[in-house]
CSV table of C-alpha atoms in Angstrom, one decimal:
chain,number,residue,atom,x,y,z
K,1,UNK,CA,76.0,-102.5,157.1
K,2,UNK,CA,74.7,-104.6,160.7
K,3,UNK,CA,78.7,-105.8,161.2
K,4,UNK,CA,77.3,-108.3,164.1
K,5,UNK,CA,75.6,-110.9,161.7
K,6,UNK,CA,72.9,-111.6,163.9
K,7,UNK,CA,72.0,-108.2,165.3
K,8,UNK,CA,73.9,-109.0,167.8
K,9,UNK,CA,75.0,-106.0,170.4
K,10,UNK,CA,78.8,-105.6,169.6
K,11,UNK,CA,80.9,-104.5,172.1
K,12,UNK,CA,82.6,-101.1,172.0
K,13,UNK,CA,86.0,-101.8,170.7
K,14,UNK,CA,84.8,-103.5,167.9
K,15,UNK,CA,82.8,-100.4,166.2
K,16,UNK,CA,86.5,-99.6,164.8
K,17,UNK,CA,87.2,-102.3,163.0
K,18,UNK,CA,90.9,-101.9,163.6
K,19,UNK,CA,93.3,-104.0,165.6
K,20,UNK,CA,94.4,-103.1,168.9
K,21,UNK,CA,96.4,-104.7,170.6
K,22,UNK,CA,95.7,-107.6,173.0
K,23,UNK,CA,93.0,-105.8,174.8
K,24,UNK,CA,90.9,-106.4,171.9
K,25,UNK,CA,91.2,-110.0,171.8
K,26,UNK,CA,87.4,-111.5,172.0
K,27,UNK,CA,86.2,-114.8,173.8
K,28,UNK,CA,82.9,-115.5,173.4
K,29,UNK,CA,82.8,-119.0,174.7
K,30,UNK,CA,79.8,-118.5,176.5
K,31,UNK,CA,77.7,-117.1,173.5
K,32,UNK,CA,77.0,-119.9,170.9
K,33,UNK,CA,75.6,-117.0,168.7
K,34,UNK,CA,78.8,-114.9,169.0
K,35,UNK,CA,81.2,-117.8,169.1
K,36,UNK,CA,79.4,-119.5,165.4
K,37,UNK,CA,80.3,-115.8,164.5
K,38,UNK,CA,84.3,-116.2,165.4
K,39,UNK,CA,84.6,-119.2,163.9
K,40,UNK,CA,82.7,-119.4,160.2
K,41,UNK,CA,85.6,-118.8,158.7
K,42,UNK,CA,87.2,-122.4,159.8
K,43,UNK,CA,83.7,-123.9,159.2
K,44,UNK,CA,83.3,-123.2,155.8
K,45,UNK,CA,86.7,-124.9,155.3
K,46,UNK,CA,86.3,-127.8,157.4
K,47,UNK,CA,89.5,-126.8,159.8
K,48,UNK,CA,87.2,-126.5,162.7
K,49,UNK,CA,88.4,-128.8,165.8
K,50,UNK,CA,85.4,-131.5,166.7
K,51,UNK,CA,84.2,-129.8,169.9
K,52,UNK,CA,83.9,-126.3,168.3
K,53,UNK,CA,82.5,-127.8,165.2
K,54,UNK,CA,79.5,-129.7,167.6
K,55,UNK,CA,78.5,-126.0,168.7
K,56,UNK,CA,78.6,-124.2,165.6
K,57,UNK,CA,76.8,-127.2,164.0
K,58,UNK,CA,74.3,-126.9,167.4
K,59,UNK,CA,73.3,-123.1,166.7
K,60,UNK,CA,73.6,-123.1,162.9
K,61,UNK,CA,70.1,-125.6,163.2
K,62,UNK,CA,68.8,-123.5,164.8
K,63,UNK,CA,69.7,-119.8,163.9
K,64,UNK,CA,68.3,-118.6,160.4
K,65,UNK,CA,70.3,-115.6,160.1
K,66,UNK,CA,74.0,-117.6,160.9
K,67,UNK,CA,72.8,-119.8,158.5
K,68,UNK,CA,72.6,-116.7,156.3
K,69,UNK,CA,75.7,-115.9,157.4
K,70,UNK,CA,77.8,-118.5,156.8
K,71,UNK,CA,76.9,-118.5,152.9
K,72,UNK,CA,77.6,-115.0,152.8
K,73,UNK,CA,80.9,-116.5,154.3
K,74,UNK,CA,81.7,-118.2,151.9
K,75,UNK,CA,81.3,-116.2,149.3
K,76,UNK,CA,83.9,-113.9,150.7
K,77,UNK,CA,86.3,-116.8,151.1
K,78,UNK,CA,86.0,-117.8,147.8
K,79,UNK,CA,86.0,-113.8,146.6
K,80,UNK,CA,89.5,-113.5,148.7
K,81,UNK,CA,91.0,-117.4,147.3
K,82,UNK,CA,90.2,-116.3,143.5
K,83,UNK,CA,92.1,-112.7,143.9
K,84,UNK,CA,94.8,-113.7,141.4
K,85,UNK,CA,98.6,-112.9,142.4
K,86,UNK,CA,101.4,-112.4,140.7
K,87,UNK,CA,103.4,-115.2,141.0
K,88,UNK,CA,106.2,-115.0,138.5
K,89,UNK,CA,108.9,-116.3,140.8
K,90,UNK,CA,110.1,-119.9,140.1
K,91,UNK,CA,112.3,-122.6,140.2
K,92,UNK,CA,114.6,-121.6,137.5
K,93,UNK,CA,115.1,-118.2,139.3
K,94,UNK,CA,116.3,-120.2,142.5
K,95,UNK,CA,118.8,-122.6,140.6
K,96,UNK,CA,120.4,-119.2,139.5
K,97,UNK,CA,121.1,-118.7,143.0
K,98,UNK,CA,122.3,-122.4,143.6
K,99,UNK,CA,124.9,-121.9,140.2
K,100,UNK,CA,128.6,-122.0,141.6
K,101,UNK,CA,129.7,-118.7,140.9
K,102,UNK,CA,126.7,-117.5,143.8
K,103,UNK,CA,127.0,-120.5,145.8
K,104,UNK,CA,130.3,-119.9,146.6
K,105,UNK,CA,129.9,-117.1,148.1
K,106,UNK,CA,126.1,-117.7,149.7
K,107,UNK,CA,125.9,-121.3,149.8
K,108,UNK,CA,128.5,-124.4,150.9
K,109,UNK,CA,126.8,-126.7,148.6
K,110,UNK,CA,128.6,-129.7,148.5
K,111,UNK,CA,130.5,-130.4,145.0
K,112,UNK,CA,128.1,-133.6,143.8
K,113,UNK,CA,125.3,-131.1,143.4
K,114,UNK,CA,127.2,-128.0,142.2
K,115,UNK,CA,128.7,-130.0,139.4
K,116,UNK,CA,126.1,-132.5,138.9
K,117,UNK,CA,125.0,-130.5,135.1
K,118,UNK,CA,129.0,-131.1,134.2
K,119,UNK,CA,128.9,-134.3,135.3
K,120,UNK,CA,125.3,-134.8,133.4
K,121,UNK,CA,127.0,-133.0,130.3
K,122,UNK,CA,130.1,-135.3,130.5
K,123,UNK,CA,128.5,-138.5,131.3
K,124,UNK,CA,126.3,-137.1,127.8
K,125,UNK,CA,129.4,-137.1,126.1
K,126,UNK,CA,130.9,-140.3,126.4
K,127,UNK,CA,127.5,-142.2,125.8
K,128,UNK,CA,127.2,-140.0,122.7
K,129,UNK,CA,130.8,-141.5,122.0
K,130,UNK,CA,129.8,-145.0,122.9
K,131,UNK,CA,126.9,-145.3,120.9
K,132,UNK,CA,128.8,-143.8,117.8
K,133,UNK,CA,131.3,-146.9,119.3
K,134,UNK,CA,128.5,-149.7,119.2
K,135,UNK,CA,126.9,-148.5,116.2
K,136,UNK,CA,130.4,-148.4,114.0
K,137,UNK,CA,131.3,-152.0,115.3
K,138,UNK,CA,128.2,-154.1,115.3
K,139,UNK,CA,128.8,-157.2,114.0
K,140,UNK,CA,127.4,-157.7,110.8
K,141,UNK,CA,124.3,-160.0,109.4
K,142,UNK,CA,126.8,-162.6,107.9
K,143,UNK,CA,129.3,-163.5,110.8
K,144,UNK,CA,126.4,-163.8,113.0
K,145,UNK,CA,126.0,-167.5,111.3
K,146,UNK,CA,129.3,-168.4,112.4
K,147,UNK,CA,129.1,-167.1,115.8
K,148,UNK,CA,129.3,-170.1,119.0
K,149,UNK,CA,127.6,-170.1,122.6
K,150,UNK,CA,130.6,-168.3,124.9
K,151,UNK,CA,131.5,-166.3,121.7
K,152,UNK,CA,131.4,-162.6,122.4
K,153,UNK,CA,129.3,-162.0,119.1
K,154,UNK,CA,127.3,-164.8,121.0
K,155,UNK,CA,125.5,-162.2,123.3
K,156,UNK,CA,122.5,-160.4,121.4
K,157,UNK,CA,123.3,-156.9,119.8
K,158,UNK,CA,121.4,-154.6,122.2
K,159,UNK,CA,118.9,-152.0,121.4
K,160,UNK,CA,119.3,-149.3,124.4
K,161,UNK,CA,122.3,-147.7,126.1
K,162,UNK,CA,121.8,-147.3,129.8
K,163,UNK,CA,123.9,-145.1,132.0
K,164,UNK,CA,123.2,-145.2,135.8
K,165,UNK,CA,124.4,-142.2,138.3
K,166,UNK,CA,128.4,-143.2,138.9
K,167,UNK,CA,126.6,-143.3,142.9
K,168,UNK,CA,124.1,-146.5,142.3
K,169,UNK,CA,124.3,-149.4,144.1
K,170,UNK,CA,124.7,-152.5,142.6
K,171,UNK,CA,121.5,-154.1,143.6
K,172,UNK,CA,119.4,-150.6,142.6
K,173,UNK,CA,121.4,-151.5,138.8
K,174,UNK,CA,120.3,-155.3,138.9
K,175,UNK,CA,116.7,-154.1,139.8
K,176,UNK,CA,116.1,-151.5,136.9
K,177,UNK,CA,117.4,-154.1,134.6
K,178,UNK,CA,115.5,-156.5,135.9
K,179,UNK,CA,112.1,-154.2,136.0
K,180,UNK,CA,112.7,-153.4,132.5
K,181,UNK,CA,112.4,-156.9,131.4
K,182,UNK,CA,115.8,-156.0,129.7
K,183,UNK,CA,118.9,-158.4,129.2
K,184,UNK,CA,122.3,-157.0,129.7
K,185,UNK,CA,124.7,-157.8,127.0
K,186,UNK,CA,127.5,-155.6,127.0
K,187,UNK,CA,129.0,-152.9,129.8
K,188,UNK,CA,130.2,-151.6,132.0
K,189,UNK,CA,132.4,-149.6,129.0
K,190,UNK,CA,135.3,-147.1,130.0
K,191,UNK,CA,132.3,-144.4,130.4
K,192,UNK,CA,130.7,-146.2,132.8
K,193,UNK,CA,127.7,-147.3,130.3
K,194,UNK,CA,125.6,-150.6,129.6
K,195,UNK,CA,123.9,-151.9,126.6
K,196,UNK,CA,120.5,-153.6,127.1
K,197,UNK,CA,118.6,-155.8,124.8
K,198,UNK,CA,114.7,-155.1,125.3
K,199,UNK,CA,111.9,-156.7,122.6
K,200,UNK,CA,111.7,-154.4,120.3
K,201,UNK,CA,107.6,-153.7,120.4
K,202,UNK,CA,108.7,-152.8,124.2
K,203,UNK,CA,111.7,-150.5,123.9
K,204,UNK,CA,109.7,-147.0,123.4
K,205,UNK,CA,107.8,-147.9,127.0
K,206,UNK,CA,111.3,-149.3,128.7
K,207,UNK,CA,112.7,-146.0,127.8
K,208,UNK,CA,110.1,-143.8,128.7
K,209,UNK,CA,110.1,-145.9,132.3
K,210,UNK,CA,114.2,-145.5,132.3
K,211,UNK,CA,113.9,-142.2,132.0
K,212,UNK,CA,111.8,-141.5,135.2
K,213,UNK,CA,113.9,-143.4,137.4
K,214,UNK,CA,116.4,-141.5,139.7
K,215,UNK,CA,119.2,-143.6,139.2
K,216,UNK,CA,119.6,-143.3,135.6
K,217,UNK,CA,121.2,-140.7,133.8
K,218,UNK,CA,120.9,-141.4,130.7
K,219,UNK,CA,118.9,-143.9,128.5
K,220,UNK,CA,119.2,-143.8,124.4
K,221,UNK,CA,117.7,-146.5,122.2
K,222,UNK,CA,120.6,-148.3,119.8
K,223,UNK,CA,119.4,-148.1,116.1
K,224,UNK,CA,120.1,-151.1,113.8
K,225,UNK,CA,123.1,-150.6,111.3
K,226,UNK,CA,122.0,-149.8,108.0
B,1,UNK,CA,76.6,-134.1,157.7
B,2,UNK,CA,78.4,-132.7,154.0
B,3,UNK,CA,80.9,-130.7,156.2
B,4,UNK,CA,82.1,-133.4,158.3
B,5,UNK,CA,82.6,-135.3,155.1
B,6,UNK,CA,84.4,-132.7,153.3
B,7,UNK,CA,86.8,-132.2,156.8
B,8,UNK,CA,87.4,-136.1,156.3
B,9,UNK,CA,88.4,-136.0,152.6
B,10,UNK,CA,91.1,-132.2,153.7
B,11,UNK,CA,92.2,-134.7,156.5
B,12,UNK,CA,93.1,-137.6,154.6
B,13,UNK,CA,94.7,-135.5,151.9
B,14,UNK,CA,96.6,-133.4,153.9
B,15,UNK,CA,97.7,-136.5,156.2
B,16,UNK,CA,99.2,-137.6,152.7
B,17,UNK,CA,100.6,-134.7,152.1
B,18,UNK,CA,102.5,-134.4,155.2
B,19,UNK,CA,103.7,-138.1,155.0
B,20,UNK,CA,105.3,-137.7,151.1
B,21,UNK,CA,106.6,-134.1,152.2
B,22,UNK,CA,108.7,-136.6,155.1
B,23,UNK,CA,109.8,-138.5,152.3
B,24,UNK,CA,111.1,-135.9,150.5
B,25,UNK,CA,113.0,-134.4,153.4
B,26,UNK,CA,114.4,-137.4,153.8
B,27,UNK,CA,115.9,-137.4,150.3
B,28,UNK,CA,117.0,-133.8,150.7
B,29,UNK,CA,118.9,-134.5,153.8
B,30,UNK,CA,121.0,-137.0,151.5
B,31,UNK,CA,121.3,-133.9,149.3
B,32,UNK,CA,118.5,-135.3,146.5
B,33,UNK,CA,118.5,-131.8,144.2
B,34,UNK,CA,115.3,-133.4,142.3
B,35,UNK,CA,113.7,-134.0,145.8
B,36,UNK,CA,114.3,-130.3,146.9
B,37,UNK,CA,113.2,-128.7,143.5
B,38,UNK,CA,110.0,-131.4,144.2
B,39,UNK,CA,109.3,-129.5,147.6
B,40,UNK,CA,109.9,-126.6,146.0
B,41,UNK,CA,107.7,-126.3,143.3
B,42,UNK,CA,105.2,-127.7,145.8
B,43,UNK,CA,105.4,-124.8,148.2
B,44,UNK,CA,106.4,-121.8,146.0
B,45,UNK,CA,103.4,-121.0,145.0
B,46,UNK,CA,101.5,-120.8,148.5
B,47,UNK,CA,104.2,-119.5,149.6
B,48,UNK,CA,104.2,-117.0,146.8
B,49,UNK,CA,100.7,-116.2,147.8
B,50,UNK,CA,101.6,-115.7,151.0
B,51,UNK,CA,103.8,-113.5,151.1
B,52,UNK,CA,102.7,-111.1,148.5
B,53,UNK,CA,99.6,-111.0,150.3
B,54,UNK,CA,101.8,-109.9,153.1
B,55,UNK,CA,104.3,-108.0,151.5
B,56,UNK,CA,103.0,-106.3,148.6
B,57,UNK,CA,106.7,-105.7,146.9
B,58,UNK,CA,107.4,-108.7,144.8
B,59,UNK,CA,111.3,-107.8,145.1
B,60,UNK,CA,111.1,-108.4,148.8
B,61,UNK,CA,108.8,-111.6,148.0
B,62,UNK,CA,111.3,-112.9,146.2
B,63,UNK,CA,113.8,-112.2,148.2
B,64,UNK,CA,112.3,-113.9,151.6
B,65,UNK,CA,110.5,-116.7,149.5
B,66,UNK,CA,114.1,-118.0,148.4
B,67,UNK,CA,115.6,-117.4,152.0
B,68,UNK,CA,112.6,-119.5,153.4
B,69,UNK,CA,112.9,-121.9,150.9
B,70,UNK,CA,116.3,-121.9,150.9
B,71,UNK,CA,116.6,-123.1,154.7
B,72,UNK,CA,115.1,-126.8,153.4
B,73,UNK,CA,118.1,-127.1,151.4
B,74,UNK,CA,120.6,-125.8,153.5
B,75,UNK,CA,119.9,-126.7,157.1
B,76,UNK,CA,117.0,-129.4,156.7
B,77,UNK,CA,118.0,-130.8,159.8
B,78,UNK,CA,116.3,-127.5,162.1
B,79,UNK,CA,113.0,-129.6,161.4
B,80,UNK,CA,112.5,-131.1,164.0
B,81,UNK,CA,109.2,-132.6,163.4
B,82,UNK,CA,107.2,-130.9,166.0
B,83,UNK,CA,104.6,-130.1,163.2
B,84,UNK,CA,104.0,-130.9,159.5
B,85,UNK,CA,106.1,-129.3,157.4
B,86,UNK,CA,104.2,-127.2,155.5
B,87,UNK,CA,103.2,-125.2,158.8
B,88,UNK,CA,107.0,-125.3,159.4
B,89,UNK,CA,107.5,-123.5,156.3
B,90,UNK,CA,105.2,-120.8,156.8
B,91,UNK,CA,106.5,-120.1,160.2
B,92,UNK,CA,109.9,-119.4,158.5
B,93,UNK,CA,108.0,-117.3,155.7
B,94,UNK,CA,106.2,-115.6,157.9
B,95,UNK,CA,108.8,-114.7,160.6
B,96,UNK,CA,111.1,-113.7,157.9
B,97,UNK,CA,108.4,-112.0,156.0
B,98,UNK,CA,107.9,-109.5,159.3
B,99,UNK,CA,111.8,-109.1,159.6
B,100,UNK,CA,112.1,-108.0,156.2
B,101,UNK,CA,108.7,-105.8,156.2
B,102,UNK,CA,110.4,-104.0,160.0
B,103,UNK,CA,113.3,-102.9,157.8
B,104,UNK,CA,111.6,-101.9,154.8
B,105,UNK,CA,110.1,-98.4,154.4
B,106,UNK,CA,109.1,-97.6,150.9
B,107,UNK,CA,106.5,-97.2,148.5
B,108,UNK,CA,104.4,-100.7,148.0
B,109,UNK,CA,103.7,-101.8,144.6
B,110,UNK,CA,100.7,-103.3,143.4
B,111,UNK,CA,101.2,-106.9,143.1
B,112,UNK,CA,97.6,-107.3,141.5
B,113,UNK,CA,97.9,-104.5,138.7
B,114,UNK,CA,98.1,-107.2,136.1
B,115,UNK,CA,94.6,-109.0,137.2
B,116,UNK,CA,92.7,-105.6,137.1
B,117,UNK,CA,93.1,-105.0,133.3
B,118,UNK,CA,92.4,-108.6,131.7
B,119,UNK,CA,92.6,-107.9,127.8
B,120,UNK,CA,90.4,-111.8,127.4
B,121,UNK,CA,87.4,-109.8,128.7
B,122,UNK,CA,84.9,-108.2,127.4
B,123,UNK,CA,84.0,-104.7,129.6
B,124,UNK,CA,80.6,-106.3,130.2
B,125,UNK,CA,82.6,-109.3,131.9
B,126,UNK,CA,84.6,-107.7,133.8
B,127,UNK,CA,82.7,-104.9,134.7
B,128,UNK,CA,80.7,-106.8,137.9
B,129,UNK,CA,83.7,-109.0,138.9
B,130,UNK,CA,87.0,-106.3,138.4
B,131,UNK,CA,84.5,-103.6,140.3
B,132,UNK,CA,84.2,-106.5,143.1
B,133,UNK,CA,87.8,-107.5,142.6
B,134,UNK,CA,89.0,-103.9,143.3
B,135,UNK,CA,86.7,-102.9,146.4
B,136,UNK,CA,88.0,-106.1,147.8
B,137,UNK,CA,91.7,-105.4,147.3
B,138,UNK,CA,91.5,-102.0,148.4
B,139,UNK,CA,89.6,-103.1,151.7
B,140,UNK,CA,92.8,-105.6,152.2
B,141,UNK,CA,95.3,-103.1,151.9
B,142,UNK,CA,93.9,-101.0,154.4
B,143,UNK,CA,94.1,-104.4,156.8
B,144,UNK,CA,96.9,-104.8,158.7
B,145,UNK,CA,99.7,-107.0,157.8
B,146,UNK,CA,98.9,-109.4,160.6
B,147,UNK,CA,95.1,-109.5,159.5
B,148,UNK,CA,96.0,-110.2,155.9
B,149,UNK,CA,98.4,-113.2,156.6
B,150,UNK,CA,94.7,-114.8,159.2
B,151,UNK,CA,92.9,-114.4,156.0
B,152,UNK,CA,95.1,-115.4,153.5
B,153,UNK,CA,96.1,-118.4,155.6
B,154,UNK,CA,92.6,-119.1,156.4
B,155,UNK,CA,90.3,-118.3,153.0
B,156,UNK,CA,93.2,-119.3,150.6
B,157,UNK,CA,95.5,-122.1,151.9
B,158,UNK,CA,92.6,-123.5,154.9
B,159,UNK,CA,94.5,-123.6,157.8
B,160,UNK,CA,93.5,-123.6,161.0
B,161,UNK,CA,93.2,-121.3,163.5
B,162,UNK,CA,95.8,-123.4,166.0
B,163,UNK,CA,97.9,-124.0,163.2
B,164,UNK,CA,97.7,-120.0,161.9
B,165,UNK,CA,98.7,-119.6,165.8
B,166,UNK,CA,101.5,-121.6,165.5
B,167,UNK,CA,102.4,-119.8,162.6
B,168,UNK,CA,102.4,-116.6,163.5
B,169,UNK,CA,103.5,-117.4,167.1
B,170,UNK,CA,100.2,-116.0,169.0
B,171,UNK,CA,97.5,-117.2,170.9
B,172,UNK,CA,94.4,-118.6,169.1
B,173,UNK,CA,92.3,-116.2,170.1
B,174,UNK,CA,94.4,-113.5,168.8
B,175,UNK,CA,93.9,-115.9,165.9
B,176,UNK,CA,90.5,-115.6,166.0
B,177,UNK,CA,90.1,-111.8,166.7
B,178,UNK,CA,92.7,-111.0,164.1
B,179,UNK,CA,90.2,-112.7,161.8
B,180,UNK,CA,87.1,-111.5,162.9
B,181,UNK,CA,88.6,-108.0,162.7
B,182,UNK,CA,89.2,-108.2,159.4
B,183,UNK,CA,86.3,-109.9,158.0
B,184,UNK,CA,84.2,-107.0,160.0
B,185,UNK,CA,86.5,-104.7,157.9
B,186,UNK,CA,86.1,-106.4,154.6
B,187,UNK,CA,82.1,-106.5,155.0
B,188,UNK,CA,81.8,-103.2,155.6
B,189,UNK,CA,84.6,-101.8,153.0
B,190,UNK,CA,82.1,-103.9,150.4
B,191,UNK,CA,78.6,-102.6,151.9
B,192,UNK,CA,78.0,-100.1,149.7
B,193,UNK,CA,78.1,-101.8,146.1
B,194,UNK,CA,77.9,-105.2,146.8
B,195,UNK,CA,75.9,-105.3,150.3
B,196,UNK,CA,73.5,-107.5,148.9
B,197,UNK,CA,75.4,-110.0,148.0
B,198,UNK,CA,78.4,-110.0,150.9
């Protein structure tokens, strides 16, 4: 096969094919047809610099055979992207090397992120208590007639546990609440936890938004006593 | 012109890239695990790509893929900003890659054995494209491992030639002559069976 693509006289060193070292490096900067040739590759992906790009644009309308050349280019680009490789290395693998036992003796991670899945665990825990908590003494359908304004039985039930990261700042609290179109009505509890009262056509989308947010750990919905 | 369109669009995305990769840096350097495994699972596989291109041994892969990785979430402060990020990274890969390849002296296994047999296709579909697929990764092998990280760099992840200089820490010419080299090498390895169409 012609390697120069347009019939192009080749110099010597370039008959091997092989990489030498830097007395092989080529500048053709004075040969539009040789320099298109050095730089299709970064043409057919757009990476070309504007002033390179003007001359390779230049010859290509005029030059049949680059033109030629540079589809035949990218069908050996797009040949070499598809090769599929093995890539069965992932995230799970590295958070192996982040658990304590290894970061102790590879990596001084600080203690927030080594125990954060304890603290996740915990922080599980004692909402799961909570809400067992709420649930067990909810006031019941008939007091609710005798309750007054200032009463605690006053303040709505609440329909959703929230529990933010023990880190958030006040304000960051006050704005999730306030983007969730949620009212607080009971919290913080010994576990750190709130109870929200959301309308309940809303609460399956507030929780699913909750749930995203980086500052919350956990968000449950509170289901009505039977 | 189509191509200066399409350089627009790659310019716009990757200027988008590079500003929510800042962000997340940012985070990281106030230790945000979720922001680090967001990098992550951005960069692993390119970086995957990479290196096995390079490498060939998915042990060693692994290996320098988690060191270079590993350096965002241990020192992200030796970024300095002097380039994106992502070209950052693959300085790190790639220097580490060539540290780990100088020490290593054994027998290469074939990171693409499990794309040659595909059991979804039929031996008339994969006939043209394995046959294709084969010549081509036999011709890269025989590249050297500074040829195959120009044209993975370039054909796969588009970068260019200054940034693949950066990289690599070369001039761009060596850039380009690295490239040309090896495309010369590929066409020819290919001539035979598939001159027509390469």
């Amino acid at each position: 096969m012609q390697g120069g693509i347009c019939g192009a006289n080749w110099p010597a060193n370039l008959a091997t094919g092989s990489e030498k070292p830097m007395a092989d490096i080529l500048s053709f900067r004075g040969d539009p047809h040789r320099a298109t040739e050095m730089l299709l590759p970064w043409y057919a992906s757009g990476q070309l610099d504007e002033d390179d790009r003007a001359v390779v644009d230049a010859h290509l309308s005029q030059c049949d055979l680059c033109r030629a050349a540079l589809e035949r280019e990218r069908r050996l680009k797009a040949q070499v992207a598809g090769l599929p490789v093995r890539a069965d290395l992932g995230w799970e693998k590295l958070q192996r090397r982040l658990a304590p036992d290894r970061a102790a003796r590879r990596l001084p991670l600080p203690r927030t992120v080594l125990t954060w899945p304890a603290l996740t665990a915990f922080a599980a825990a004692q909402a799961a208590l909570l809400l067992g908590a709420v649930t067990l003494f909810r006031p019941q359908g008939p007091q609710a007639a005798y309750r007054t304004l200032g009463a605690p039985a006053a303040r709505g039930n609440g329909n959703l546990l929230i529990m933010f990261r023990p880190d958030t700042p006040e304000q960051e609290m006050r704005l999730v609440i306030g983007r969730a179109g949620a009212r607080l009505v009971d919290g913080p509890t010994a576990a750190g936890a709130y109870v929200l009262d959301v309308a309940p056509a809303r609460r399956e989308n507030v929780l699913a938004d909750l749930r995203t947010r980086h500052s919350v750990v956990l968000a449950q919905p509170i289901e009505a006593a039977p | 012109m189509e191509t200066v369109e399409t350089a627009g669009r790659v310019e716009v995305g990757a200027r988008a890239r590079a500003d929510d990769d800042l962000r997340l840096l940012a985070r990281i350097r106030r230790r945000d695990l979720k922001a680090f495994e967001a990098l992550y699972r951005h960069y692993q596989p390119r970086l995957t790509r990479f290196l096995m291109t390079l490498l060939r041994r998915p042990h060693l892969v692994e290996e320098v893929l988690d060191d270079t990785l590993l350096v965002l979430w241990d020192r992200p402060d030796s970024f300095a900003g002097r380039s994106k990020l992502s070209t950052w990274l693959f300085t790190i890969a790639w220097r580490k890659a060539m540290k780990a390849l100088r020490r290593q002296d054994e027998p290469i296994e074939d990171p693409f054995a499990d794309s040659r047999m595909s059991p979804d296709r039929s031996p008339e579909q994969t006939a043209g494209d394995q046959r294709m697929r084969a010549a081509l990764l036999e011709a890269l092998a025989a590249l050297s491992p500074e040829q195959r990280a120009v044209v993975d760099l370039c054909y796969f992840h588009e970068i260019g030639y200054r940034e693949i200089a950066q990289i690599m820490d070369c001039p761009v010419d060596t850039v380009k002559t690295r490239m040309f080299h090896a495309r010369r090498h590929l066409r020819r390895e290919l001539a035979g069976e598939f001159g027509d169409w390469i």
